[in-house]
Amino acid sequence: MLLKGYRKEIVRPECRPEAESVHYIAHLNQDITEVIPYLNSVLGGFQYLKDPPSVSFKVHGKLIAVHPRMICVNALRDEAEGEKIIQWMKQEINDAWERRGEIEPKFEGAPKPKVIDILKLLPKTNCGECGQPTCMVFAVQVAEGGKGPEDCPPLSEEGKAKLSDYLGQFHFD
Ligand code: SF4
């Protein structure tokens, strides 16, 4: 077993204590640098940084960042939800480490959707109904995963389906 334990730290924003925004940080007892490219290969990280190595995943709308000595999870309902995710990730880390002989390590993140391709699928009227000044600004937000097809009211059902299909290639949830 590579990762044996961790110390938890819970961060709550003082300004909005009622918001769904508890952050869970697990300070790891072991250095997991070597497993990070294997974990990236198994779970399909959307962002991989080489130096120092870290990988980020989006799982059920949560952002999980795995560093050599730390795992961070954001936007949680409560501490229990964070504990569940960290326990799951600990299992994945140890499984990937055990099976590293069979796994091809991956040193880059998943391909990302292109802003220009998203823009092509929008009405391009800059109407502002989405709350953004232009379709281009909206397309950037879609590319980053913050907005989706449903957030552009004038987009037809067919257009929404096309945009969903395009984003689906990149495992957006
Ligand atoms: S609502 Fe749609 S069409 Fe209007 S500005 Fe936003 S992205 Fe463009």
mmCIF file with all atom_site columns, C-alpha atoms and ligand atoms in Angstrom:
data_model
loop_
_atom_site.group_PDB
_atom_site.id
_atom_site.type_symbol
_atom_site.label_atom_id
_atom_site.label_alt_id
_atom_site.label_comp_id
_atom_site.label_asym_id
_atom_site.label_entity_id
_atom_site.label_seq_id
_atom_site.pdbx_PDB_ins_code
_atom_site.Cartn_x
_atom_site.Cartn_y
_atom_site.Cartn_z
_atom_site.occupancy
_atom_site.B_iso_or_equiv
_atom_site.pdbx_formal_charge
_atom_site.auth_seq_id
_atom_site.auth_comp_id
_atom_site.auth_asym_id
_atom_site.auth_atom_id
_atom_site.pdbx_PDB_model_num
ATOM   1   C  CA  . MET A 1 1   ? 0.000   0.000  0.000   1.00 0.00 ? 1   MET A CA  1
ATOM   2   C  CA  . LEU A 1 2   ? 1.455   3.343  -1.059  1.00 0.00 ? 2   LEU A CA  1
ATOM   3   C  CA  . LEU A 1 3   ? -0.885  5.750  0.702   1.00 0.00 ? 3   LEU A CA  1
ATOM   4   C  CA  . LYS A 1 4   ? -1.521  4.702  4.271   1.00 0.00 ? 4   LYS A CA  1
ATOM   5   C  CA  . GLY A 1 5   ? -3.080  7.745  5.842   1.00 0.00 ? 5   GLY A CA  1
ATOM   6   C  CA  . TYR A 1 6   ? -3.661  11.486 5.883   1.00 0.00 ? 6   TYR A CA  1
ATOM   7   C  CA  . ARG A 1 7   ? -4.605  14.398 8.089   1.00 0.00 ? 7   ARG A CA  1
ATOM   8   C  CA  . LYS A 1 8   ? -7.756  16.265 7.127   1.00 0.00 ? 8   LYS A CA  1
ATOM   9   C  CA  . GLU A 1 9   ? -8.285  20.002 7.010   1.00 0.00 ? 9   GLU A CA  1
ATOM   10  C  CA  . ILE A 1 10  ? -11.722 21.516 6.391   1.00 0.00 ? 10  ILE A CA  1
ATOM   11  C  CA  . VAL A 1 11  ? -11.940 25.031 4.977   1.00 0.00 ? 11  VAL A CA  1
ATOM   12  C  CA  . ARG A 1 12  ? -15.220 26.963 5.122   1.00 0.00 ? 12  ARG A CA  1
ATOM   13  C  CA  . PRO A 1 13  ? -15.508 30.403 3.558   1.00 0.00 ? 13  PRO A CA  1
ATOM   14  C  CA  . GLU A 1 14  ? -16.291 32.817 6.376   1.00 0.00 ? 14  GLU A CA  1
ATOM   15  C  CA  . CYS A 1 15  ? -18.338 35.143 4.187   1.00 0.00 ? 15  CYS A CA  1
ATOM   16  C  CA  . ARG A 1 16  ? -20.931 32.550 3.067   1.00 0.00 ? 16  ARG A CA  1
ATOM   17  C  CA  . PRO A 1 17  ? -21.123 29.797 5.710   1.00 0.00 ? 17  PRO A CA  1
ATOM   18  C  CA  . GLU A 1 18  ? -24.465 28.578 4.312   1.00 0.00 ? 18  GLU A CA  1
ATOM   19  C  CA  . ALA A 1 19  ? -23.129 28.009 0.773   1.00 0.00 ? 19  ALA A CA  1
ATOM   20  C  CA  . GLU A 1 20  ? -22.270 24.600 -0.665  1.00 0.00 ? 20  GLU A CA  1
ATOM   21  C  CA  . SER A 1 21  ? -18.606 25.404 -0.564  1.00 0.00 ? 21  SER A CA  1
ATOM   22  C  CA  . VAL A 1 22  ? -16.813 23.356 2.052   1.00 0.00 ? 22  VAL A CA  1
ATOM   23  C  CA  . HIS A 1 23  ? -13.289 22.503 0.874   1.00 0.00 ? 23  HIS A CA  1
ATOM   24  C  CA  . TYR A 1 24  ? -11.567 19.346 2.050   1.00 0.00 ? 24  TYR A CA  1
ATOM   25  C  CA  . ILE A 1 25  ? -7.784  19.101 2.061   1.00 0.00 ? 25  ILE A CA  1
ATOM   26  C  CA  . ALA A 1 26  ? -6.116  15.768 2.856   1.00 0.00 ? 26  ALA A CA  1
ATOM   27  C  CA  . HIS A 1 27  ? -2.468  16.208 3.895   1.00 0.00 ? 27  HIS A CA  1
ATOM   28  C  CA  . LEU A 1 28  ? -0.890  12.887 2.924   1.00 0.00 ? 28  LEU A CA  1
ATOM   29  C  CA  . ASN A 1 29  ? 1.400   10.908 5.219   1.00 0.00 ? 29  ASN A CA  1
ATOM   30  C  CA  . GLN A 1 30  ? 3.252   9.467  2.206   1.00 0.00 ? 30  GLN A CA  1
ATOM   31  C  CA  . ASP A 1 31  ? 4.654   11.067 -0.956  1.00 0.00 ? 31  ASP A CA  1
ATOM   32  C  CA  . ILE A 1 32  ? 2.605   9.771  -3.912  1.00 0.00 ? 32  ILE A CA  1
ATOM   33  C  CA  . THR A 1 33  ? 4.569   11.493 -6.720  1.00 0.00 ? 33  THR A CA  1
ATOM   34  C  CA  . GLU A 1 34  ? 5.307   8.261  -8.547  1.00 0.00 ? 34  GLU A CA  1
ATOM   35  C  CA  . VAL A 1 35  ? 1.705   7.073  -8.816  1.00 0.00 ? 35  VAL A CA  1
ATOM   36  C  CA  . ILE A 1 36  ? 0.345   10.327 -10.310 1.00 0.00 ? 36  ILE A CA  1
ATOM   37  C  CA  . PRO A 1 37  ? 0.902   9.449  -14.026 1.00 0.00 ? 37  PRO A CA  1
ATOM   38  C  CA  . TYR A 1 38  ? -0.624  5.996  -13.441 1.00 0.00 ? 38  TYR A CA  1
ATOM   39  C  CA  . LEU A 1 39  ? -3.632  7.530  -11.702 1.00 0.00 ? 39  LEU A CA  1
ATOM   40  C  CA  . ASN A 1 40  ? -3.978  9.985  -14.582 1.00 0.00 ? 40  ASN A CA  1
ATOM   41  C  CA  . SER A 1 41  ? -4.015  7.059  -17.004 1.00 0.00 ? 41  SER A CA  1
ATOM   42  C  CA  . VAL A 1 42  ? -6.669  5.126  -15.086 1.00 0.00 ? 42  VAL A CA  1
ATOM   43  C  CA  . LEU A 1 43  ? -9.044  7.969  -14.176 1.00 0.00 ? 43  LEU A CA  1
ATOM   44  C  CA  . GLY A 1 44  ? -8.505  10.292 -17.165 1.00 0.00 ? 44  GLY A CA  1
ATOM   45  C  CA  . GLY A 1 45  ? -7.425  13.566 -15.563 1.00 0.00 ? 45  GLY A CA  1
ATOM   46  C  CA  . PHE A 1 46  ? -8.489  16.700 -17.429 1.00 0.00 ? 46  PHE A CA  1
ATOM   47  C  CA  . GLN A 1 47  ? -5.358  18.578 -16.376 1.00 0.00 ? 47  GLN A CA  1
ATOM   48  C  CA  . TYR A 1 48  ? -1.866  17.184 -15.787 1.00 0.00 ? 48  TYR A CA  1
ATOM   49  C  CA  . LEU A 1 49  ? 1.086   19.291 -14.664 1.00 0.00 ? 49  LEU A CA  1
ATOM   50  C  CA  . LYS A 1 50  ? 4.598   17.883 -14.879 1.00 0.00 ? 50  LYS A CA  1
ATOM   51  C  CA  . ASP A 1 51  ? 6.682   19.933 -12.465 1.00 0.00 ? 51  ASP A CA  1
ATOM   52  C  CA  . PRO A 1 52  ? 5.780   19.435 -9.712  1.00 0.00 ? 52  PRO A CA  1
ATOM   53  C  CA  . PRO A 1 53  ? 3.457   16.647 -10.854 1.00 0.00 ? 53  PRO A CA  1
ATOM   54  C  CA  . SER A 1 54  ? -0.249  17.008 -10.152 1.00 0.00 ? 54  SER A CA  1
ATOM   55  C  CA  . VAL A 1 55  ? -3.452  15.838 -11.789 1.00 0.00 ? 55  VAL A CA  1
ATOM   56  C  CA  . SER A 1 56  ? -7.024  17.181 -11.593 1.00 0.00 ? 56  SER A CA  1
ATOM   57  C  CA  . PHE A 1 57  ? -10.272 15.296 -12.081 1.00 0.00 ? 57  PHE A CA  1
ATOM   58  C  CA  . LYS A 1 58  ? -13.925 16.314 -12.335 1.00 0.00 ? 58  LYS A CA  1
ATOM   59  C  CA  . VAL A 1 59  ? -16.116 13.734 -10.661 1.00 0.00 ? 59  VAL A CA  1
ATOM   60  C  CA  . HIS A 1 60  ? -19.851 14.327 -10.092 1.00 0.00 ? 60  HIS A CA  1
ATOM   61  C  CA  . GLY A 1 61  ? -19.333 18.070 -10.418 1.00 0.00 ? 61  GLY A CA  1
ATOM   62  C  CA  . LYS A 1 62  ? -16.490 18.163 -7.871  1.00 0.00 ? 62  LYS A CA  1
ATOM   63  C  CA  . LEU A 1 63  ? -12.979 19.237 -8.703  1.00 0.00 ? 63  LEU A CA  1
ATOM   64  C  CA  . ILE A 1 64  ? -10.385 16.896 -7.191  1.00 0.00 ? 64  ILE A CA  1
ATOM   65  C  CA  . ALA A 1 65  ? -6.716  17.922 -7.365  1.00 0.00 ? 65  ALA A CA  1
ATOM   66  C  CA  . VAL A 1 66  ? -4.092  15.317 -6.501  1.00 0.00 ? 66  VAL A CA  1
ATOM   67  C  CA  . HIS A 1 67  ? -0.600  16.568 -5.550  1.00 0.00 ? 67  HIS A CA  1
ATOM   68  C  CA  . PRO A 1 68  ? 2.419   14.616 -4.218  1.00 0.00 ? 68  PRO A CA  1
ATOM   69  C  CA  . ARG A 1 69  ? 1.534   15.386 -0.587  1.00 0.00 ? 69  ARG A CA  1
ATOM   70  C  CA  . MET A 1 70  ? -2.025  16.679 -0.784  1.00 0.00 ? 70  MET A CA  1
ATOM   71  C  CA  . ILE A 1 71  ? -5.493  15.986 -2.222  1.00 0.00 ? 71  ILE A CA  1
ATOM   72  C  CA  . CYS A 1 72  ? -7.969  18.892 -2.447  1.00 0.00 ? 72  CYS A CA  1
ATOM   73  C  CA  . VAL A 1 73  ? -11.710 18.643 -3.138  1.00 0.00 ? 73  VAL A CA  1
ATOM   74  C  CA  . ASN A 1 74  ? -13.865 21.745 -3.573  1.00 0.00 ? 74  ASN A CA  1
ATOM   75  C  CA  . ALA A 1 75  ? -17.546 22.759 -3.432  1.00 0.00 ? 75  ALA A CA  1
ATOM   76  C  CA  . LEU A 1 76  ? -18.699 20.061 -1.021  1.00 0.00 ? 76  LEU A CA  1
ATOM   77  C  CA  . ARG A 1 77  ? -22.011 19.914 0.844   1.00 0.00 ? 77  ARG A CA  1
ATOM   78  C  CA  . ASP A 1 78  ? -20.328 18.863 4.056   1.00 0.00 ? 78  ASP A CA  1
ATOM   79  C  CA  . GLU A 1 79  ? -17.342 17.153 5.589   1.00 0.00 ? 79  GLU A CA  1
ATOM   80  C  CA  . ALA A 1 80  ? -18.878 13.671 5.204   1.00 0.00 ? 80  ALA A CA  1
ATOM   81  C  CA  . GLU A 1 81  ? -19.109 14.073 1.429   1.00 0.00 ? 81  GLU A CA  1
ATOM   82  C  CA  . GLY A 1 82  ? -15.425 15.061 1.346   1.00 0.00 ? 82  GLY A CA  1
ATOM   83  C  CA  . GLU A 1 83  ? -14.435 12.074 3.471   1.00 0.00 ? 83  GLU A CA  1
ATOM   84  C  CA  . LYS A 1 84  ? -16.232 9.727  1.084   1.00 0.00 ? 84  LYS A CA  1
ATOM   85  C  CA  . ILE A 1 85  ? -14.444 11.171 -1.950  1.00 0.00 ? 85  ILE A CA  1
ATOM   86  C  CA  . ILE A 1 86  ? -11.015 11.084 -0.266  1.00 0.00 ? 86  ILE A CA  1
ATOM   87  C  CA  . GLN A 1 87  ? -11.526 7.475  0.799   1.00 0.00 ? 87  GLN A CA  1
ATOM   88  C  CA  . TRP A 1 88  ? -12.481 6.571  -2.769  1.00 0.00 ? 88  TRP A CA  1
ATOM   89  C  CA  . MET A 1 89  ? -9.423  8.392  -4.140  1.00 0.00 ? 89  MET A CA  1
ATOM   90  C  CA  . LYS A 1 90  ? -7.143  6.680  -1.585  1.00 0.00 ? 90  LYS A CA  1
ATOM   91  C  CA  . GLN A 1 91  ? -8.418  3.333  -2.855  1.00 0.00 ? 91  GLN A CA  1
ATOM   92  C  CA  . GLU A 1 92  ? -7.845  4.367  -6.494  1.00 0.00 ? 92  GLU A CA  1
ATOM   93  C  CA  . ILE A 1 93  ? -4.298  5.532  -5.672  1.00 0.00 ? 93  ILE A CA  1
ATOM   94  C  CA  . ASN A 1 94  ? -3.419  2.269  -3.961  1.00 0.00 ? 94  ASN A CA  1
ATOM   95  C  CA  . ASP A 1 95  ? -5.047  0.174  -6.720  1.00 0.00 ? 95  ASP A CA  1
ATOM   96  C  CA  . ALA A 1 96  ? -3.143  2.090  -9.435  1.00 0.00 ? 96  ALA A CA  1
ATOM   97  C  CA  . TRP A 1 97  ? 0.096   1.608  -7.480  1.00 0.00 ? 97  TRP A CA  1
ATOM   98  C  CA  . GLU A 1 98  ? -0.493  -2.135 -7.105  1.00 0.00 ? 98  GLU A CA  1
ATOM   99  C  CA  . ARG A 1 99  ? -1.268  -2.493 -10.828 1.00 0.00 ? 99  ARG A CA  1
ATOM   100 C  CA  . ARG A 1 100 ? 1.387   -0.065 -12.136 1.00 0.00 ? 100 ARG A CA  1
ATOM   101 C  CA  . GLY A 1 101 ? 3.151   -2.901 -13.985 1.00 0.00 ? 101 GLY A CA  1
ATOM   102 C  CA  . GLU A 1 102 ? 0.093   -3.270 -16.254 1.00 0.00 ? 102 GLU A CA  1
ATOM   103 C  CA  . ILE A 1 103 ? -0.734  0.427  -16.681 1.00 0.00 ? 103 ILE A CA  1
ATOM   104 C  CA  . GLU A 1 104 ? 0.774   2.747  -19.296 1.00 0.00 ? 104 GLU A CA  1
ATOM   105 C  CA  . PRO A 1 105 ? 1.614   5.967  -17.394 1.00 0.00 ? 105 PRO A CA  1
ATOM   106 C  CA  . LYS A 1 106 ? 0.199   9.118  -18.956 1.00 0.00 ? 106 LYS A CA  1
ATOM   107 C  CA  . PHE A 1 107 ? 2.006   12.457 -18.690 1.00 0.00 ? 107 PHE A CA  1
ATOM   108 C  CA  . GLU A 1 108 ? -0.613  14.774 -20.177 1.00 0.00 ? 108 GLU A CA  1
ATOM   109 C  CA  . GLY A 1 109 ? -4.218  15.765 -19.541 1.00 0.00 ? 109 GLY A CA  1
ATOM   110 C  CA  . ALA A 1 110 ? -7.225  14.883 -21.656 1.00 0.00 ? 110 ALA A CA  1
ATOM   111 C  CA  . PRO A 1 111 ? -7.816  16.906 -24.850 1.00 0.00 ? 111 PRO A CA  1
ATOM   112 C  CA  . LYS A 1 112 ? -9.923  19.987 -24.169 1.00 0.00 ? 112 LYS A CA  1
ATOM   113 C  CA  . PRO A 1 113 ? -12.867 21.410 -26.122 1.00 0.00 ? 113 PRO A CA  1
ATOM   114 C  CA  . LYS A 1 114 ? -11.888 24.335 -28.357 1.00 0.00 ? 114 LYS A CA  1
ATOM   115 C  CA  . VAL A 1 115 ? -13.509 27.737 -27.829 1.00 0.00 ? 115 VAL A CA  1
ATOM   116 C  CA  . ILE A 1 116 ? -13.721 28.305 -31.580 1.00 0.00 ? 116 ILE A CA  1
ATOM   117 C  CA  . ASP A 1 117 ? -15.565 24.996 -32.123 1.00 0.00 ? 117 ASP A CA  1
ATOM   118 C  CA  . ILE A 1 118 ? -18.038 25.834 -29.347 1.00 0.00 ? 118 ILE A CA  1
ATOM   119 C  CA  . LEU A 1 119 ? -18.581 29.316 -30.797 1.00 0.00 ? 119 LEU A CA  1
ATOM   120 C  CA  . LYS A 1 120 ? -19.443 27.803 -34.184 1.00 0.00 ? 120 LYS A CA  1
ATOM   121 C  CA  . LEU A 1 121 ? -22.301 25.890 -32.509 1.00 0.00 ? 121 LEU A CA  1
ATOM   122 C  CA  . LEU A 1 122 ? -23.806 28.987 -30.807 1.00 0.00 ? 122 LEU A CA  1
ATOM   123 C  CA  . PRO A 1 123 ? -26.293 31.456 -32.408 1.00 0.00 ? 123 PRO A CA  1
ATOM   124 C  CA  . LYS A 1 124 ? -23.548 34.163 -32.512 1.00 0.00 ? 124 LYS A CA  1
ATOM   125 C  CA  . THR A 1 125 ? -26.069 36.991 -32.001 1.00 0.00 ? 125 THR A CA  1
ATOM   126 C  CA  . ASN A 1 126 ? -24.440 38.346 -28.825 1.00 0.00 ? 126 ASN A CA  1
ATOM   127 C  CA  . CYS A 1 127 ? -27.952 38.799 -27.403 1.00 0.00 ? 127 CYS A CA  1
ATOM   128 C  CA  . GLY A 1 128 ? -26.798 38.684 -23.786 1.00 0.00 ? 128 GLY A CA  1
ATOM   129 C  CA  . GLU A 1 129 ? -29.595 36.390 -22.541 1.00 0.00 ? 129 GLU A CA  1
ATOM   130 C  CA  . CYS A 1 130 ? -27.021 34.084 -20.967 1.00 0.00 ? 130 CYS A CA  1
ATOM   131 C  CA  . GLY A 1 131 ? -25.790 36.979 -18.822 1.00 0.00 ? 131 GLY A CA  1
ATOM   132 C  CA  . GLN A 1 132 ? -22.577 37.320 -20.833 1.00 0.00 ? 132 GLN A CA  1
ATOM   133 C  CA  . PRO A 1 133 ? -21.749 40.257 -23.099 1.00 0.00 ? 133 PRO A CA  1
ATOM   134 C  CA  . THR A 1 134 ? -20.894 38.110 -26.132 1.00 0.00 ? 134 THR A CA  1
ATOM   135 C  CA  . CYS A 1 135 ? -21.173 34.543 -27.403 1.00 0.00 ? 135 CYS A CA  1
ATOM   136 C  CA  . MET A 1 136 ? -17.368 34.391 -27.305 1.00 0.00 ? 136 MET A CA  1
ATOM   137 C  CA  . VAL A 1 137 ? -17.275 35.026 -23.543 1.00 0.00 ? 137 VAL A CA  1
ATOM   138 C  CA  . PHE A 1 138 ? -19.967 32.369 -23.099 1.00 0.00 ? 138 PHE A CA  1
ATOM   139 C  CA  . ALA A 1 139 ? -17.975 29.921 -25.274 1.00 0.00 ? 139 ALA A CA  1
ATOM   140 C  CA  . VAL A 1 140 ? -14.902 30.387 -23.061 1.00 0.00 ? 140 VAL A CA  1
ATOM   141 C  CA  . GLN A 1 141 ? -17.013 29.525 -20.013 1.00 0.00 ? 141 GLN A CA  1
ATOM   142 C  CA  . VAL A 1 142 ? -18.395 26.422 -21.727 1.00 0.00 ? 142 VAL A CA  1
ATOM   143 C  CA  . ALA A 1 143 ? -14.852 25.331 -22.651 1.00 0.00 ? 143 ALA A CA  1
ATOM   144 C  CA  . GLU A 1 144 ? -13.855 25.638 -18.996 1.00 0.00 ? 144 GLU A CA  1
ATOM   145 C  CA  . GLY A 1 145 ? -16.856 23.581 -17.864 1.00 0.00 ? 145 GLY A CA  1
ATOM   146 C  CA  . GLY A 1 146 ? -18.623 26.423 -16.018 1.00 0.00 ? 146 GLY A CA  1
ATOM   147 C  CA  . LYS A 1 147 ? -21.596 26.655 -18.454 1.00 0.00 ? 147 LYS A CA  1
ATOM   148 C  CA  . GLY A 1 148 ? -23.426 24.230 -20.698 1.00 0.00 ? 148 GLY A CA  1
ATOM   149 C  CA  . PRO A 1 149 ? -25.854 24.129 -23.646 1.00 0.00 ? 149 PRO A CA  1
ATOM   150 C  CA  . GLU A 1 150 ? -28.859 24.751 -21.366 1.00 0.00 ? 150 GLU A CA  1
ATOM   151 C  CA  . ASP A 1 151 ? -27.449 28.127 -20.346 1.00 0.00 ? 151 ASP A CA  1
ATOM   152 C  CA  . CYS A 1 152 ? -27.950 29.643 -23.821 1.00 0.00 ? 152 CYS A CA  1
ATOM   153 C  CA  . PRO A 1 153 ? -31.767 30.210 -24.023 1.00 0.00 ? 153 PRO A CA  1
ATOM   154 C  CA  . PRO A 1 154 ? -31.971 31.022 -27.771 1.00 0.00 ? 154 PRO A CA  1
ATOM   155 C  CA  . LEU A 1 155 ? -30.125 27.854 -28.745 1.00 0.00 ? 155 LEU A CA  1
ATOM   156 C  CA  . SER A 1 156 ? -32.541 25.436 -30.444 1.00 0.00 ? 156 SER A CA  1
ATOM   157 C  CA  . GLU A 1 157 ? -33.056 21.900 -29.167 1.00 0.00 ? 157 GLU A CA  1
ATOM   158 C  CA  . GLU A 1 158 ? -31.093 20.645 -32.153 1.00 0.00 ? 158 GLU A CA  1
ATOM   159 C  CA  . GLY A 1 159 ? -28.317 23.120 -31.382 1.00 0.00 ? 159 GLY A CA  1
ATOM   160 C  CA  . LYS A 1 160 ? -28.244 22.043 -27.737 1.00 0.00 ? 160 LYS A CA  1
ATOM   161 C  CA  . ALA A 1 161 ? -27.973 18.408 -28.806 1.00 0.00 ? 161 ALA A CA  1
ATOM   162 C  CA  . LYS A 1 162 ? -25.081 19.209 -31.173 1.00 0.00 ? 162 LYS A CA  1
ATOM   163 C  CA  . LEU A 1 163 ? -23.212 21.136 -28.484 1.00 0.00 ? 163 LEU A CA  1
ATOM   164 C  CA  . SER A 1 164 ? -23.825 18.327 -25.969 1.00 0.00 ? 164 SER A CA  1
ATOM   165 C  CA  . ASP A 1 165 ? -22.481 15.770 -28.444 1.00 0.00 ? 165 ASP A CA  1
ATOM   166 C  CA  . TYR A 1 166 ? -19.389 17.872 -29.028 1.00 0.00 ? 166 TYR A CA  1
ATOM   167 C  CA  . LEU A 1 167 ? -18.726 18.338 -25.295 1.00 0.00 ? 167 LEU A CA  1
ATOM   168 C  CA  . GLY A 1 168 ? -19.474 14.655 -24.660 1.00 0.00 ? 168 GLY A CA  1
ATOM   169 C  CA  . GLN A 1 169 ? -16.227 13.712 -26.441 1.00 0.00 ? 169 GLN A CA  1
ATOM   170 C  CA  . PHE A 1 170 ? -14.314 15.383 -23.631 1.00 0.00 ? 170 PHE A CA  1
ATOM   171 C  CA  . HIS A 1 171 ? -16.094 13.607 -20.750 1.00 0.00 ? 171 HIS A CA  1
ATOM   172 C  CA  . PHE A 1 172 ? -17.683 16.794 -19.430 1.00 0.00 ? 172 PHE A CA  1
ATOM   173 C  CA  . ASP A 1 173 ? -20.197 16.066 -16.668 1.00 0.00 ? 173 ASP A CA  1
HETATM 174 S  S1  . SF4 B 2 .   ? -27.525 33.627 -24.850 1.00 0.00 ? 1   SF4 B S1  1
HETATM 175 FE FE1 . SF4 B 2 .   ? -26.523 32.412 -26.440 1.00 0.00 ? 1   SF4 B FE1 1
HETATM 176 S  S2  . SF4 B 2 .   ? -26.752 33.651 -28.291 1.00 0.00 ? 1   SF4 B S2  1
HETATM 177 FE FE2 . SF4 B 2 .   ? -27.111 35.010 -26.575 1.00 0.00 ? 1   SF4 B FE2 1
HETATM 178 S  S3  . SF4 B 2 .   ? -25.095 35.910 -26.089 1.00 0.00 ? 1   SF4 B S3  1
HETATM 179 FE FE3 . SF4 B 2 .   ? -25.332 34.112 -24.795 1.00 0.00 ? 1   SF4 B FE3 1
HETATM 180 S  S4  . SF4 B 2 .   ? -24.347 32.511 -25.978 1.00 0.00 ? 1   SF4 B S4  1
HETATM 181 FE FE4 . SF4 B 2 .   ? -24.755 34.146 -27.406 1.00 0.00 ? 1   SF4 B FE4 1
#
